[in-house]
C-alpha cells in the first residue's frame, strides 16, 4: 500500500515559478494560471467532452488528464489544475449528483431534514470512493513531464453543504442558510463530516502527486461576517492544520495551500491567519486594500474581473499592467477573480497570460 500512497519517479520540475511565488520566494516573472482553465471556452475541450456525461468524465483518469493538459498546449501557463469537480465529495458521501444541461449540477435528493444526515456515509474511505481522482493526478503529473506544477483542489465545507441542501445552484442560499439558523448543531455535524473527508481527500491528492492545493469556498459571499466566523472559518483553519500535520506524519511533501473564499473580503484578515500560504481574491476588492489587510507574509492570488477578458487585447494588457503595479510582482500569483466563462475567446486568455509575463518581467527589470 505504501508504494501506492507515494508514486515515485515523477519527472523533474522545469518551471517552479508558481511554487516559489506561493512560498514567498523571489521570481523572475509573476506566475499566472486561470481558474477553470480546462474548460468549455476551448473547442478541443468541448470535443473531448462531447459524448460523455460530465461526472463520467470526472471518473475517467485518462480524460481528466487530457482536459488538464489542453490549456497548457495553447498557453504558457505556470501551473496546471487537475480537471475534476468539487461535488465529487458529496458523491463520496453517498449523494447522487447529475449534470443537467442548461441547469448545472443537480442533486436528485437534497438534504431536507436533519434526519437526512443519517443517509450520508459517516466514514468515507477516500481511496475507495475518490481513487479515480488520485489516479488522474498521478497520470497527469507524469504526462506533464515536469513542465509546470499540478494543483489539486476541493470545495470547502460550507460551499459543499450549501449545494447538498439547495440541491444545486441558488441565488440566495436561503435553504442552506436556514439550517445555520434553525439547526446549528446539525449544521456543525455536517460541516465536521465534510471537513474530515476533505482532509483525507487533500492528503490523498498530495500522495498521488499534487504539488499545491486550493480550497474553494465559492459561496462565502452568502455569509456575513458572523456566520462566516461560526460556520466557515473554523473548518477552513482546521483543514489547513490537519492536512499539514498528516502530510508530515506520512512523510509527504508539505505543499503550498491556497484558500479562495469568493466575496469574503470582510474576512481577509482572518483568512491571512488561517494557515494558508496563499489567499485568493475575487475582483471586488482593491489590490492595495487586500495587501494592507493580508500583510506581507502571505502570497496573494487573482483579482482580475473575468469579464475583463471580453475587452480588446490591448485593453487586457493595460488592465494586467495596472493590476501588477497595484499588487507588486512578488508574493503574487496572477489569476482571475473567478473562473473562465464558456463563451470567452481563447485568444484573449492567451493575451492575459502573455501580458502577465511581459509586464511583470518589465517591472522587475526596472
CSV table of C-alpha atoms in Angstrom, one decimal, residues 86 167 206 229 284 309:
chain,number,residue,atom,x,y,z
A,86,UNK,CA,-16.0,20.0,-6.1
A,167,UNK,CA,-29.8,20.7,-4.5
A,206,UNK,CA,-0.6,15.1,-2.5
A,229,UNK,CA,-16.9,33.2,11.7
A,284,UNK,CA,-14.5,43.1,-5.7
A,309,UNK,CA,-11.3,39.1,-21.0
